[in-house]
Amino acid sequence: EAQVTQNPRYLITVTGKKLTVTCSQNMNHEYMSWYRQDPGLGLRQIYYSMNVEVTDKGDVPEGYKVSRKEKRNFPLILESPSPNQTSLYFCASSPVSGQWGTSTDTQYFGPGTRLTVL
Amino acid sequence: AQKITQTQPGMFVQEKEAVTLDCTYDTSDQSYGLFWYKQPSSGEMIFLIYQGSYDEQNATEGRYSLNFQKARKSANLVISASQLGDSAMYFCAMREGTYGNKLVFGAGTILRVKS
């Protein structure tokens, strides 16, 4: 089954304790991305990767790190979490969009990770 | 500037009736794509429908259709024959430009279907 998996699904942690949220996809997609969802703001992109070893900042990258050592995996790292990083996090993947883009370029989302930083 | 605007924070609709969820967008690109996603209370993001900027016909997928008015920069989602299972948060999103994968999302509209 084609899917994007995230772990953990729920996490409660304390300020300053490093954590990693894993993301893996089995569709051989080049593009992977992390979003955070906050009430009234929709989803905002944190980081993205166009391929292995190629990552770049999205709209809200402060306080986050990512790596892309393998095509299927794209972990999100919070080196020193703070309460303002309490949010619902989504990993997504898709093929790299062609010149004109099509519906097949739609992003497939993981189930989400609900993070609470106390 | 807000690129995707969903002006309806919440909507109610009677079961079996049709409902329109509004979405306006802002872009200077000629090539872009518009998406609607559904997020039920369980939290997952479910892709519903896509409209490309060069598509001349409005997209349809089962009970979902997209009312695309390019000159007005609107991409409203129409759900026909609403069902209780349609109760969810709905997000409009845009992908800009050629070779672009990034999605920009609106704030969402919560839809509640009444029996």
Short mmCIF file of C-alpha atoms in Angstrom, two decimals:
data_model
loop_
_atom_site.label_atom_id
_atom_site.label_comp_id
_atom_site.label_asym_id
_atom_site.label_seq_id
_atom_site.Cartn_x
_atom_site.Cartn_y
_atom_site.Cartn_z
CA GLU A 1 0.00 0.00 0.00
CA ALA A 2 1.32 3.43 -1.00
CA GLN A 3 1.71 5.50 2.11
CA VAL A 4 3.57 8.06 4.15
CA THR A 5 4.24 7.03 7.74
CA GLN A 6 5.17 9.22 10.68
CA ASN A 7 6.32 8.34 14.15
CA PRO A 8 5.44 9.02 16.82
CA ARG A 9 1.81 9.95 16.32
CA TYR A 10 1.59 11.69 19.68
CA LEU A 11 4.37 13.15 21.78
CA ILE A 12 4.45 15.17 24.97
CA THR A 13 7.85 16.51 25.90
CA VAL A 14 9.50 19.27 27.90
CA THR A 15 11.27 22.40 26.81
CA GLY A 16 14.80 21.81 25.60
CA LYS A 17 14.70 18.04 25.20
CA LYS A 18 15.82 17.14 21.69
CA LEU A 19 13.40 15.08 19.66
CA THR A 20 13.07 13.60 16.19
CA VAL A 21 9.90 12.88 14.26
CA THR A 22 10.47 10.31 11.57
CA CYS A 23 8.84 10.28 8.16
CA SER A 24 9.03 7.56 5.55
CA GLN A 25 7.38 7.07 2.16
CA ASN A 26 7.25 3.99 -0.06
CA MET A 27 6.29 5.66 -3.35
CA ASN A 28 9.79 6.55 -4.54
CA HIS A 29 8.88 10.25 -4.48
CA GLU A 30 11.63 12.80 -4.95
CA TYR A 31 9.86 15.61 -3.12
CA MET A 32 9.22 15.55 0.60
CA SER A 33 8.07 18.28 2.90
CA TRP A 34 7.16 19.08 6.50
CA TYR A 35 4.23 21.26 7.49
CA ARG A 36 2.86 22.43 10.78
CA GLN A 37 -0.82 23.08 11.34
CA ASP A 38 -2.04 25.69 13.79
CA PRO A 39 -5.60 26.93 14.38
CA GLY A 40 -6.55 29.81 12.11
CA LEU A 41 -3.32 29.51 10.11
CA GLY A 42 -3.84 26.37 8.09
CA LEU A 43 -0.72 24.41 7.20
CA ARG A 44 2.61 26.15 6.80
CA GLN A 45 5.70 24.65 5.25
CA ILE A 46 8.71 24.15 7.53
CA TYR A 47 11.29 22.51 5.27
CA TYR A 48 11.29 20.64 2.02
CA SER A 49 13.57 18.41 -0.01
CA MET A 50 13.69 18.00 -3.76
CA ASN A 51 15.87 14.91 -3.59
CA VAL A 52 18.52 13.14 -1.52
CA GLU A 53 20.93 15.59 0.12
CA VAL A 54 18.90 18.56 -1.21
CA THR A 55 16.92 20.43 1.44
CA ASP A 56 15.70 23.99 1.77
CA LYS A 57 13.75 26.21 4.14
CA GLY A 58 10.05 26.73 3.89
CA ASP A 59 8.09 29.55 5.47
CA VAL A 60 8.63 28.72 9.16
CA PRO A 61 12.00 26.95 9.52
CA GLU A 62 13.19 28.51 12.80
CA GLY A 63 13.84 25.92 15.48
CA TYR A 64 13.80 22.94 13.12
CA LYS A 65 16.32 20.86 11.23
CA VAL A 66 15.92 18.18 8.60
CA SER A 67 18.07 15.72 6.71
CA ARG A 68 17.58 13.63 3.60
CA LYS A 69 20.17 10.88 3.53
CA GLU A 70 17.88 8.37 1.84
CA LYS A 71 15.14 8.98 -0.67
CA ARG A 72 12.42 7.40 1.45
CA ASN A 73 13.19 9.12 4.78
CA PHE A 74 12.90 12.75 5.83
CA PRO A 75 13.17 13.19 9.61
CA LEU A 76 12.27 16.42 11.38
CA ILE A 77 14.56 17.37 14.25
CA LEU A 78 13.79 19.78 17.06
CA GLU A 79 17.12 20.41 18.78
CA SER A 80 15.67 22.42 21.66
CA PRO A 81 11.88 22.38 21.56
CA SER A 82 9.91 25.30 22.96
CA PRO A 83 6.21 25.63 23.82
CA ASN A 84 5.54 27.63 20.64
CA GLN A 85 6.40 24.49 18.67
CA THR A 86 3.35 22.76 20.11
CA SER A 87 1.46 21.89 16.95
CA LEU A 88 0.21 19.21 14.60
CA TYR A 89 2.95 18.20 12.17
CA PHE A 90 2.51 16.61 8.76
CA CYS A 91 5.02 15.04 6.47
CA ALA A 92 4.12 14.90 2.78
CA SER A 93 5.63 13.52 -0.39
CA SER A 94 5.03 13.78 -4.12
CA PRO A 95 6.78 13.39 -7.45
CA VAL A 96 8.61 16.54 -8.49
CA SER A 97 6.13 18.66 -10.40
CA GLY A 98 6.56 18.74 -14.15
CA GLN A 99 6.57 21.90 -16.20
CA TRP A 100 2.84 22.44 -16.12
CA GLY A 101 1.87 20.45 -13.09
CA THR A 102 -0.95 17.95 -12.90
CA SER A 103 -3.15 16.40 -10.31
CA THR A 104 -0.72 13.52 -10.08
CA ASP A 105 1.67 15.92 -8.40
CA THR A 106 -0.60 16.22 -5.41
CA GLN A 107 1.10 15.63 -2.14
CA TYR A 108 0.40 12.55 -0.08
CA PHE A 109 0.27 13.32 3.60
CA GLY A 110 1.25 11.24 6.56
CA PRO A 111 -1.21 10.74 9.43
CA GLY A 112 0.20 13.63 11.46
CA THR A 113 2.15 13.93 14.71
CA ARG A 114 0.59 15.85 17.53
CA LEU A 115 3.39 17.43 19.56
CA THR A 116 3.00 19.15 22.92
CA VAL A 117 5.97 20.94 24.44
CA LEU A 118 5.53 21.80 28.11
CA ALA B 1 -0.05 39.04 1.78
CA GLN B 2 -2.51 36.21 2.19
CA LYS B 3 -2.26 33.99 -0.85
CA ILE B 4 -5.22 31.76 -0.06
CA THR B 5 -8.28 33.17 1.64
CA GLN B 6 -11.09 31.09 3.04
CA THR B 7 -13.58 33.57 4.44
CA GLN B 8 -15.92 31.07 6.10
CA PRO B 9 -14.52 29.81 9.40
CA GLY B 10 -17.52 27.52 9.83
CA MET B 11 -20.51 26.36 7.83
CA PHE B 12 -23.63 24.32 8.49
CA VAL B 13 -25.52 22.38 5.85
CA GLN B 14 -28.54 20.14 6.00
CA GLU B 15 -27.99 16.53 5.02
CA LYS B 16 -28.67 15.89 1.30
CA GLU B 17 -28.32 19.55 0.41
CA ALA B 18 -25.47 21.11 -1.58
CA VAL B 19 -22.91 23.43 -0.01
CA THR B 20 -20.29 25.77 -1.43
CA LEU B 21 -17.03 26.44 0.38
CA ASP B 22 -15.32 29.63 -0.74
CA CYS B 23 -11.68 30.04 -1.70
CA THR B 24 -9.95 32.99 -3.29
CA TYR B 25 -6.28 33.07 -4.22
CA ASP B 26 -3.64 35.55 -5.14
CA THR B 27 -0.84 34.85 -7.59
CA SER B 28 0.93 36.54 -10.46
CA ASP B 29 1.97 33.23 -12.00
CA GLN B 30 0.23 31.98 -15.11
CA SER B 31 0.82 28.35 -14.20
CA TYR B 32 -0.56 27.18 -10.90
CA GLY B 33 -2.65 24.43 -9.38
CA LEU B 34 -5.49 24.55 -6.88
CA PHE B 35 -6.28 21.75 -4.48
CA TRP B 36 -8.90 20.96 -1.90
CA TYR B 37 -8.18 18.69 1.04
CA LYS B 38 -10.52 17.28 3.67
CA GLN B 39 -9.42 16.79 7.26
CA PRO B 40 -11.84 14.73 9.37
CA SER B 41 -11.68 14.75 13.14
CA SER B 42 -9.17 11.89 13.00
CA GLY B 43 -6.67 14.36 11.59
CA GLU B 44 -5.50 12.91 8.30
CA MET B 45 -5.36 15.03 5.14
CA ILE B 46 -7.42 13.60 2.30
CA PHE B 47 -6.97 14.94 -1.23
CA LEU B 48 -10.32 15.73 -2.84
CA ILE B 49 -9.93 17.59 -6.11
CA TYR B 50 -7.46 19.46 -8.31
CA GLN B 51 -7.80 22.28 -10.83
CA GLY B 52 -4.94 23.38 -13.05
CA SER B 53 -4.79 27.00 -14.14
CA TYR B 54 -4.89 25.99 -17.80
CA ASP B 55 -7.79 23.59 -17.40
CA GLU B 56 -10.75 25.02 -19.27
CA GLN B 57 -13.34 22.83 -17.63
CA ASN B 58 -14.22 22.80 -13.97
CA ALA B 59 -12.87 19.74 -12.19
CA THR B 60 -15.30 17.17 -10.83
CA GLU B 61 -14.74 14.12 -8.64
CA GLY B 62 -17.91 12.31 -7.66
CA ARG B 63 -19.93 14.61 -5.39
CA TYR B 64 -17.17 17.23 -5.41
CA SER B 65 -16.83 19.89 -8.04
CA LEU B 66 -14.64 22.93 -8.23
CA ASN B 67 -16.18 26.18 -9.43
CA PHE B 68 -13.11 27.79 -11.02
CA GLN B 69 -13.44 31.46 -11.93
CA LYS B 70 -10.01 32.49 -13.12
CA ALA B 71 -10.73 36.19 -13.64
CA ARG B 72 -12.07 36.44 -10.10
CA LYS B 73 -9.28 34.22 -8.75
CA SER B 74 -11.73 31.99 -6.99
CA ALA B 75 -11.83 28.22 -6.68
CA ASN B 76 -14.89 27.31 -4.67
CA LEU B 77 -15.59 23.72 -3.67
CA VAL B 78 -19.12 22.48 -4.20
CA ILE B 79 -20.26 19.38 -2.34
CA SER B 80 -23.53 17.99 -3.62
CA ALA B 81 -25.93 15.81 -1.63
CA SER B 82 -24.12 16.35 1.68
CA GLN B 83 -23.65 13.38 3.97
CA LEU B 84 -22.96 13.22 7.68
CA GLY B 85 -19.49 11.93 6.85
CA ASP B 86 -18.71 15.19 5.08
CA SER B 87 -18.42 16.92 8.46
CA ALA B 88 -14.77 17.93 8.58
CA MET B 89 -12.29 20.76 8.10
CA TYR B 90 -11.71 21.67 4.46
CA PHE B 91 -8.55 23.32 3.19
CA CYS B 92 -7.97 25.10 -0.07
CA ALA B 93 -4.35 25.10 -1.25
CA MET B 94 -2.36 26.45 -4.18
CA ARG B 95 0.81 25.32 -5.87
CA GLU B 96 2.50 28.15 -7.74
CA GLY B 97 4.63 28.29 -10.80
CA THR B 98 6.20 25.71 -13.03
CA TYR B 99 8.28 22.99 -11.39
CA GLY B 100 6.82 24.00 -8.06
CA ASN B 101 5.74 21.55 -5.41
CA LYS B 102 5.16 23.79 -2.40
CA LEU B 103 1.57 24.07 -1.28
CA VAL B 104 0.23 27.24 0.32
CA PHE B 105 -2.86 26.63 2.43
CA GLY B 106 -5.82 28.68 3.53
CA ALA B 107 -6.96 28.76 7.15
CA GLY B 108 -9.67 26.21 6.51
CA THR B 109 -13.45 25.98 6.81
CA ILE B 110 -15.16 23.69 9.31
CA LEU B 111 -18.23 22.09 7.77
CA ARG B 112 -20.94 20.52 9.90
CA VAL B 113 -23.66 18.45 8.26
CA LYS B 114 -26.93 18.36 10.17
CA SER B 115 -29.33 15.41 10.05
#
